Amino acid sequence: MSTSTPTKGGKLARLTIDGHDQVIELPILGGSEGPQVIDIGKLTAQGYFTYDPGFVSTASCESEITYIDGDKGILLHRGYPIEQLAEQSSYLELCYLLLNGELPNAVQKSNFEDTIKHHTMVHEQLRNFYSGFRRDAHPMAIMCGVTGALSAFYHDSMDIDNPDHRRITAHRLIAKIPTLATMSYKYSMGQPFIFPRNDLSYAENFLHMMFATPCADYEVNPIIARAMDRIFLLHADHEQNASTSTVRLAGSTGANPFACIAAGIAALWGPSHGGANEAVLDMLDEIGDEKNIDKFVARAKDKDDPFRLMGFGHRVYKNFDPRATIMQQTCKEVLDELGVEDNPLLRMAQRLEKIALEDEYFVEKRLYPNVDFYSGIILKAIGIPVEMFTVIFATGRTPGWIAQWNEMISHPYKIGRPRQLYKGPTRRDYVPLGSR
Ligand code: CMC
């Protein structure tokens, strides 16, 4: 990776500190796309920190993996537009691209798919972890635990400074996460775990492990398998979002990759992030009936009510979410195939989408349906239980997390250590218990 270079002519930002007669010069760095970046790394030596809660204006790293232009609704992986990848590529090919930087040729593609297939089984001892959970445990809770537990199984390949170890770990994670994910579902149902099948594609295998039983095969519908592949593909990476930043931050301490991905899964769980697809369905349940939609839209607009329309809005996309556009089309294909247009829940979702797209509040604040609005509807239509939605997001996001972690570890990096604007008490003396 090239190191950041100041923009042509060595452009500088000059920061004048009011009342101190002090001017601090800060280099301006240029990337290959996107806004220029003011390098504030040396500011602390001048006695200042910057303040940016939520990292709204802060680039935390250099990266060559994914680029987003939120105003234009552009998402590129290694330069390739998401629309082209969704139309012409496949999830596993995208995994290869994210990990290696280039699209594979035919031999590389087939070898990669073969490698992933041959890592899908998990160690038999891992099954024992599941029985430690209550049957009603949330599958994301199980995923945090069992993904971190993988650290205890692969001592042979945990030298993070060894590129071969990093490669095999990436393959293991991409291959095993769907197996662990579907095991968490089977466990909640009280059904036996279903082994992966090497004759199936990644998405087919996922559906097979979810829905087959030892007594009955699950015949995979190609339209549903294609939709599943798209759901994984559209979630594969999204530059420095909360969970990816968590993976990088955990990784910056030198923690092992399984632990870092477990941290990413935990961060993804929240309803403002990956938990939104589950929250969309919970919200539709809460709305209950089409006649209540207006009341809930009014609540979403009320400043004094914490209720938000789940599946609407995005930190970066302020025009439209290009993933949502593709997902909307896939949603239509799946609903047509399954003939569930008359499902009241789905009808309610479509009505809500229409109202929000036309409502002045949502238009003005540029709150569009995001990827999770449609993925939740598709997954519901396929028959996947709501608790599994975020697990599916985590499965899809695994290559992004591991590619970002690998990118960081492959180059010189520092431990992540943000500072703060301290507003607590100033120094004071301890008061003995008897005097309080
Ligand atoms: N419903 C109603 N009002 C909203 C919503 C919403 N879904 N989202 C944002 N707003 C309002 C918010 O109240 C604020 O209003 P004001 O300016 O009057 O204070 C304004 O829009 C800006 O919101 P914000 O919270 O400052 O924006 P943000 O960029 O920090 O948050 C978000 C982005 C995604 C967390 C937020 O839009 C949200 O909570 N959406 C619902 C949850 C959701 O669908 N999350 C999935 C994101 S896509 C998957 C992923 O990449 O993780």
CSV table of C-alpha atoms in Angstrom, one decimal, residues 148-432:
chain,number,residue,atom,x,y,z
A,148,GLY,CA,-14.1,-16.2,19.8
A,149,ALA,CA,-13.7,-19.9,20.8
A,150,LEU,CA,-12.2,-20.7,17.4
A,151,SER,CA,-9.0,-19.1,18.8
A,152,ALA,CA,-8.7,-22.2,21.0
A,153,PHE,CA,-8.6,-24.6,18.1
A,154,TYR,CA,-6.1,-23.2,15.6
A,155,HIS,CA,-2.8,-22.7,17.5
A,156,ASP,CA,-1.0,-23.9,14.4
A,157,SER,CA,-1.9,-20.7,12.5
A,158,MET,CA,-2.2,-17.8,14.9
A,159,ASP,CA,1.1,-16.0,14.2
A,160,ILE,CA,-0.4,-12.7,13.0
A,161,ASP,CA,2.9,-11.7,11.5
A,162,ASN,CA,3.0,-14.7,9.2
A,163,PRO,CA,1.1,-14.0,5.9
A,164,ASP,CA,0.4,-17.8,5.4
A,165,HIS,CA,-1.2,-18.0,8.8
A,166,ARG,CA,-3.3,-14.9,8.1
A,167,ARG,CA,-4.4,-16.4,4.7
A,168,ILE,CA,-5.6,-19.8,6.2
A,169,THR,CA,-7.3,-18.0,9.0
A,170,ALA,CA,-9.2,-15.9,6.5
A,171,HIS,CA,-10.3,-19.0,4.6
A,172,ARG,CA,-11.3,-20.8,7.8
A,173,LEU,CA,-13.4,-17.9,9.0
A,174,ILE,CA,-15.2,-17.4,5.7
A,175,ALA,CA,-15.8,-21.2,5.5
A,176,LYS,CA,-16.8,-21.9,9.1
A,177,ILE,CA,-19.0,-18.9,10.0
A,178,PRO,CA,-22.0,-20.2,8.0
A,179,THR,CA,-21.6,-23.6,9.7
A,180,LEU,CA,-21.5,-22.0,13.1
A,181,ALA,CA,-24.4,-19.7,12.2
A,182,THR,CA,-26.7,-22.5,11.1
A,183,MET,CA,-25.7,-24.6,14.1
A,184,SER,CA,-27.0,-21.8,16.3
A,185,TYR,CA,-30.4,-22.0,14.6
A,186,LYS,CA,-30.5,-25.8,14.7
A,187,TYR,CA,-29.7,-25.6,18.4
A,188,SER,CA,-32.6,-23.2,19.1
A,189,MET,CA,-34.9,-25.6,17.3
A,190,GLY,CA,-33.7,-28.6,19.1
A,191,GLN,CA,-32.8,-30.2,15.8
A,192,PRO,CA,-29.5,-32.1,15.0
A,193,PHE,CA,-26.8,-30.1,13.4
A,194,ILE,CA,-26.5,-30.6,9.7
A,195,PHE,CA,-23.1,-31.1,8.1
A,196,PRO,CA,-22.1,-29.0,5.1
A,197,ARG,CA,-22.1,-30.5,1.7
A,198,ASN,CA,-19.2,-30.0,-0.7
A,199,ASP,CA,-21.4,-30.4,-3.8
A,200,LEU,CA,-23.4,-27.2,-3.0
A,201,SER,CA,-22.5,-23.6,-3.6
A,202,TYR,CA,-21.9,-21.3,-0.6
A,203,ALA,CA,-25.5,-19.9,-0.5
A,204,GLU,CA,-27.0,-23.3,-1.2
A,205,ASN,CA,-25.0,-24.9,1.5
A,206,PHE,CA,-26.2,-22.2,4.0
A,207,LEU,CA,-29.8,-22.9,3.1
A,208,HIS,CA,-29.2,-26.7,3.3
A,209,MET,CA,-27.6,-26.4,6.8
A,210,MET,CA,-30.5,-24.2,7.9
A,211,PHE,CA,-33.4,-26.2,6.6
A,212,ALA,CA,-32.4,-29.8,5.9
A,213,THR,CA,-32.9,-32.5,8.6
A,214,PRO,CA,-31.4,-36.0,8.8
A,215,CYS,CA,-34.8,-37.2,7.8
A,216,ALA,CA,-35.4,-34.9,4.8
A,217,ASP,CA,-33.2,-33.2,2.3
A,218,TYR,CA,-33.9,-29.5,1.5
A,219,GLU,CA,-34.4,-28.9,-2.1
A,220,VAL,CA,-32.8,-25.5,-2.8
A,221,ASN,CA,-34.8,-23.2,-5.0
A,222,PRO,CA,-32.2,-21.5,-7.4
A,223,ILE,CA,-34.0,-18.1,-7.1
A,224,ILE,CA,-33.8,-18.2,-3.3
A,225,ALA,CA,-30.1,-19.4,-3.5
A,226,ARG,CA,-29.3,-16.5,-5.8
A,227,ALA,CA,-31.1,-14.1,-3.4
A,228,MET,CA,-29.1,-15.5,-0.5
A,229,ASP,CA,-25.8,-15.1,-2.4
A,230,ARG,CA,-26.8,-11.5,-3.1
A,231,ILE,CA,-27.6,-10.8,0.5
A,232,PHE,CA,-24.1,-12.1,1.5
A,233,LEU,CA,-22.5,-10.1,-1.4
A,234,LEU,CA,-24.2,-6.8,-0.6
A,235,HIS,CA,-23.1,-7.0,3.0
A,236,ALA,CA,-19.5,-8.1,2.3
A,237,ASP,CA,-17.7,-4.9,3.2
A,238,HIS,CA,-18.6,-1.3,3.9
A,239,GLU,CA,-15.3,0.5,4.7
A,240,GLN,CA,-14.8,1.8,8.3
A,241,ASN,CA,-18.3,1.3,9.8
A,242,ALA,CA,-18.7,0.6,13.6
A,243,SER,CA,-18.0,-3.2,13.5
A,244,THR,CA,-15.1,-3.0,11.0
A,245,SER,CA,-13.5,-0.2,13.1
A,246,THR,CA,-14.0,-2.5,16.1
A,247,VAL,CA,-12.2,-5.3,14.4
A,248,ARG,CA,-9.4,-2.9,13.5
A,249,LEU,CA,-9.2,-1.5,17.0
A,250,ALA,CA,-9.1,-4.9,18.6
A,251,GLY,CA,-6.6,-6.1,16.0
A,252,SER,CA,-4.3,-3.1,16.6
A,253,THR,CA,-3.5,-4.6,20.1
A,254,GLY,CA,-2.2,-7.7,18.4
A,255,ALA,CA,-5.2,-9.8,19.4
A,256,ASN,CA,-5.8,-12.9,17.4
A,257,PRO,CA,-8.1,-12.7,14.4
A,258,PHE,CA,-10.8,-14.9,15.8
A,259,ALA,CA,-11.1,-12.7,18.9
A,260,CYS,CA,-11.1,-9.6,16.6
A,261,ILE,CA,-14.0,-11.0,14.4
A,262,ALA,CA,-15.9,-11.9,17.6
A,263,ALA,CA,-15.5,-8.3,18.7
A,264,GLY,CA,-16.8,-7.2,15.3
A,265,ILE,CA,-19.8,-9.5,15.6
A,266,ALA,CA,-20.6,-8.0,19.0
A,267,ALA,CA,-20.5,-4.5,17.6
A,268,LEU,CA,-22.6,-5.5,14.6
A,269,TRP,CA,-25.4,-6.7,17.0
A,270,GLY,CA,-26.7,-3.2,17.9
A,271,PRO,CA,-30.0,-2.0,16.3
A,272,SER,CA,-28.3,1.1,14.8
A,273,HIS,CA,-26.0,-1.2,12.8
A,274,GLY,CA,-26.5,-4.9,11.8
A,275,GLY,CA,-29.3,-5.4,14.3
A,276,ALA,CA,-31.5,-3.1,12.1
A,277,ASN,CA,-32.7,-5.9,9.8
A,278,GLU,CA,-34.1,-7.7,12.9
A,279,ALA,CA,-35.4,-4.4,14.2
A,280,VAL,CA,-37.3,-3.7,11.0
A,281,LEU,CA,-39.4,-6.9,11.5
A,282,ASP,CA,-39.9,-6.2,15.2
A,283,MET,CA,-41.1,-2.7,14.2
A,284,LEU,CA,-43.5,-4.1,11.6
A,285,ASP,CA,-44.8,-6.5,14.2
A,286,GLU,CA,-45.2,-3.6,16.6
A,287,ILE,CA,-47.1,-1.5,14.0
A,288,GLY,CA,-49.3,-4.5,13.6
A,289,ASP,CA,-51.7,-3.2,11.0
A,290,GLU,CA,-51.6,-0.9,8.0
A,291,LYS,CA,-54.1,1.4,9.7
A,292,ASN,CA,-51.5,2.2,12.4
A,293,ILE,CA,-48.7,3.2,10.0
A,294,ASP,CA,-49.5,6.9,10.1
A,295,LYS,CA,-49.4,6.9,13.9
A,296,PHE,CA,-45.9,5.3,13.9
A,297,VAL,CA,-44.6,7.7,11.2
A,298,ALA,CA,-45.8,10.6,13.4
A,299,ARG,CA,-43.9,9.0,16.3
A,300,ALA,CA,-40.8,8.7,14.2
A,301,LYS,CA,-41.0,12.4,13.4
A,302,ASP,CA,-41.6,13.4,17.0
A,303,LYS,CA,-38.4,14.8,18.6
A,304,ASP,CA,-39.6,13.8,22.1
A,305,ASP,CA,-40.2,10.2,21.1
A,306,PRO,CA,-37.1,7.9,20.8
A,307,PHE,CA,-38.9,5.8,18.2
A,308,ARG,CA,-37.3,5.7,14.8
A,309,LEU,CA,-38.3,4.0,11.6
A,310,MET,CA,-35.9,1.1,11.5
A,311,GLY,CA,-34.4,0.4,8.1
A,312,PHE,CA,-34.4,4.1,7.2
A,313,GLY,CA,-31.5,6.5,7.1
A,314,HIS,CA,-27.7,5.9,6.9
A,315,ARG,CA,-24.7,7.7,8.4
A,316,VAL,CA,-23.0,7.8,5.0
A,317,TYR,CA,-25.6,7.5,2.3
A,318,LYS,CA,-27.6,10.7,2.1
A,319,ASN,CA,-29.0,10.2,-1.3
A,320,PHE,CA,-29.8,6.5,-1.7
A,321,ASP,CA,-28.1,3.3,-0.6
A,322,PRO,CA,-27.0,1.5,-3.8
A,323,ARG,CA,-27.3,-1.8,-2.0
A,324,ALA,CA,-30.9,-1.1,-1.1
A,325,THR,CA,-31.7,-0.5,-4.8
A,326,ILE,CA,-30.3,-3.9,-5.7
A,327,MET,CA,-31.9,-5.5,-2.7
A,328,GLN,CA,-35.3,-4.0,-3.6
A,329,GLN,CA,-35.1,-5.8,-7.0
A,330,THR,CA,-34.1,-9.0,-5.4
A,331,CYS,CA,-36.9,-8.6,-2.9
A,332,LYS,CA,-39.4,-8.4,-5.8
A,333,GLU,CA,-37.9,-11.5,-7.5
A,334,VAL,CA,-38.2,-13.5,-4.3
A,335,LEU,CA,-41.7,-12.4,-3.5
A,336,ASP,CA,-42.8,-13.2,-7.1
A,337,GLU,CA,-41.2,-16.6,-6.9
A,338,LEU,CA,-42.8,-17.5,-3.6
A,339,GLY,CA,-46.1,-15.9,-4.4
A,340,VAL,CA,-46.4,-14.1,-1.1
A,341,GLU,CA,-47.4,-10.6,-2.4
A,342,ASP,CA,-50.5,-10.9,-0.2
A,343,ASN,CA,-48.6,-11.3,3.1
A,344,PRO,CA,-50.0,-8.6,5.3
A,345,LEU,CA,-46.6,-7.9,6.9
A,346,LEU,CA,-44.9,-7.4,3.5
A,347,ARG,CA,-47.8,-5.3,2.3
A,348,MET,CA,-47.3,-3.1,5.4
A,349,ALA,CA,-43.6,-2.8,4.6
A,350,GLN,CA,-44.3,-1.7,1.1
A,351,ARG,CA,-46.8,0.9,2.3
A,352,LEU,CA,-44.4,2.2,4.9
A,353,GLU,CA,-41.7,2.5,2.2
A,354,LYS,CA,-44.0,4.5,0.0
A,355,ILE,CA,-45.2,6.9,2.8
A,356,ALA,CA,-41.6,7.5,4.0
A,357,LEU,CA,-40.3,8.2,0.6
A,358,GLU,CA,-43.0,10.9,0.1
A,359,ASP,CA,-43.1,12.4,3.6
A,360,GLU,CA,-41.4,15.8,3.9
A,361,TYR,CA,-39.6,14.9,7.1
A,362,PHE,CA,-37.9,11.9,5.6
A,363,VAL,CA,-37.2,13.6,2.2
A,364,GLU,CA,-35.8,16.7,3.9
A,365,LYS,CA,-33.5,14.7,6.2
A,366,ARG,CA,-32.6,12.4,3.3
A,367,LEU,CA,-33.7,9.3,5.1
A,368,TYR,CA,-34.1,6.5,2.5
A,369,PRO,CA,-34.8,2.8,3.0
A,370,ASN,CA,-31.4,1.2,3.6
A,371,VAL,CA,-30.2,-2.3,2.7
A,372,ASP,CA,-31.6,-3.8,5.9
A,373,PHE,CA,-35.1,-2.7,5.2
A,374,TYR,CA,-35.3,-5.0,2.2
A,375,SER,CA,-33.0,-7.8,3.4
A,376,GLY,CA,-35.3,-8.2,6.4
A,377,ILE,CA,-38.3,-8.6,4.1
A,378,ILE,CA,-36.5,-11.1,1.9
A,379,LEU,CA,-35.3,-13.2,4.8
A,380,LYS,CA,-38.8,-13.2,6.3
A,381,ALA,CA,-40.3,-14.4,3.0
A,382,ILE,CA,-37.7,-17.2,2.7
A,383,GLY,CA,-38.7,-18.4,6.2
A,384,ILE,CA,-35.6,-17.5,8.1
A,385,PRO,CA,-36.4,-16.6,11.7
A,386,VAL,CA,-36.0,-13.0,12.7
A,387,GLU,CA,-33.3,-13.7,15.3
A,388,MET,CA,-31.1,-15.1,12.5
A,389,PHE,CA,-31.1,-11.9,10.4
A,390,THR,CA,-28.1,-10.2,12.1
A,391,VAL,CA,-26.3,-13.5,12.0
A,392,ILE,CA,-26.7,-13.5,8.3
A,393,PHE,CA,-25.4,-10.0,8.1
A,394,ALA,CA,-22.4,-11.1,10.2
A,395,THR,CA,-21.8,-14.1,7.8
A,396,GLY,CA,-21.8,-11.8,4.8
A,397,ARG,CA,-19.5,-9.2,6.5
A,398,THR,CA,-16.9,-11.7,7.6
A,399,PRO,CA,-14.6,-11.3,4.4
A,400,GLY,CA,-14.8,-7.5,4.8
A,401,TRP,CA,-13.7,-7.7,8.5
A,402,ILE,CA,-10.9,-10.1,7.8
A,403,ALA,CA,-9.7,-8.2,4.7
A,404,GLN,CA,-9.6,-5.0,6.7
A,405,TRP,CA,-7.8,-6.7,9.6
A,406,ASN,CA,-5.3,-8.2,7.2
A,407,GLU,CA,-4.7,-4.9,5.5
A,408,MET,CA,-3.9,-3.3,8.8
A,409,ILE,CA,-1.6,-6.1,10.0
A,410,SER,CA,0.3,-6.3,6.7
A,411,HIS,CA,1.6,-2.7,7.1
A,412,PRO,CA,3.1,-0.8,10.0
A,413,TYR,CA,0.3,0.2,12.4
A,414,LYS,CA,-0.1,1.7,15.8
A,415,ILE,CA,-2.3,0.5,18.6
A,416,GLY,CA,-5.7,2.4,18.4
A,417,ARG,CA,-5.9,4.8,21.3
A,418,PRO,CA,-8.4,7.7,21.0
A,419,ARG,CA,-8.2,10.6,23.5
A,420,GLN,CA,-11.1,12.5,25.1
A,421,LEU,CA,-12.4,15.9,26.1
A,422,TYR,CA,-12.4,15.4,29.9
A,423,LYS,CA,-15.3,17.1,31.7
A,424,GLY,CA,-15.2,15.3,35.1
A,425,PRO,CA,-14.1,16.6,38.5
A,426,THR,CA,-10.7,18.2,38.7
A,427,ARG,CA,-8.2,16.9,41.3
A,428,ARG,CA,-9.6,16.5,44.8
A,429,ASP,CA,-8.6,14.7,47.9
A,430,TYR,CA,-10.1,11.3,49.0
A,431,VAL,CA,-12.6,11.7,51.8
A,432,PRO,CA,-12.5,8.9,54.4
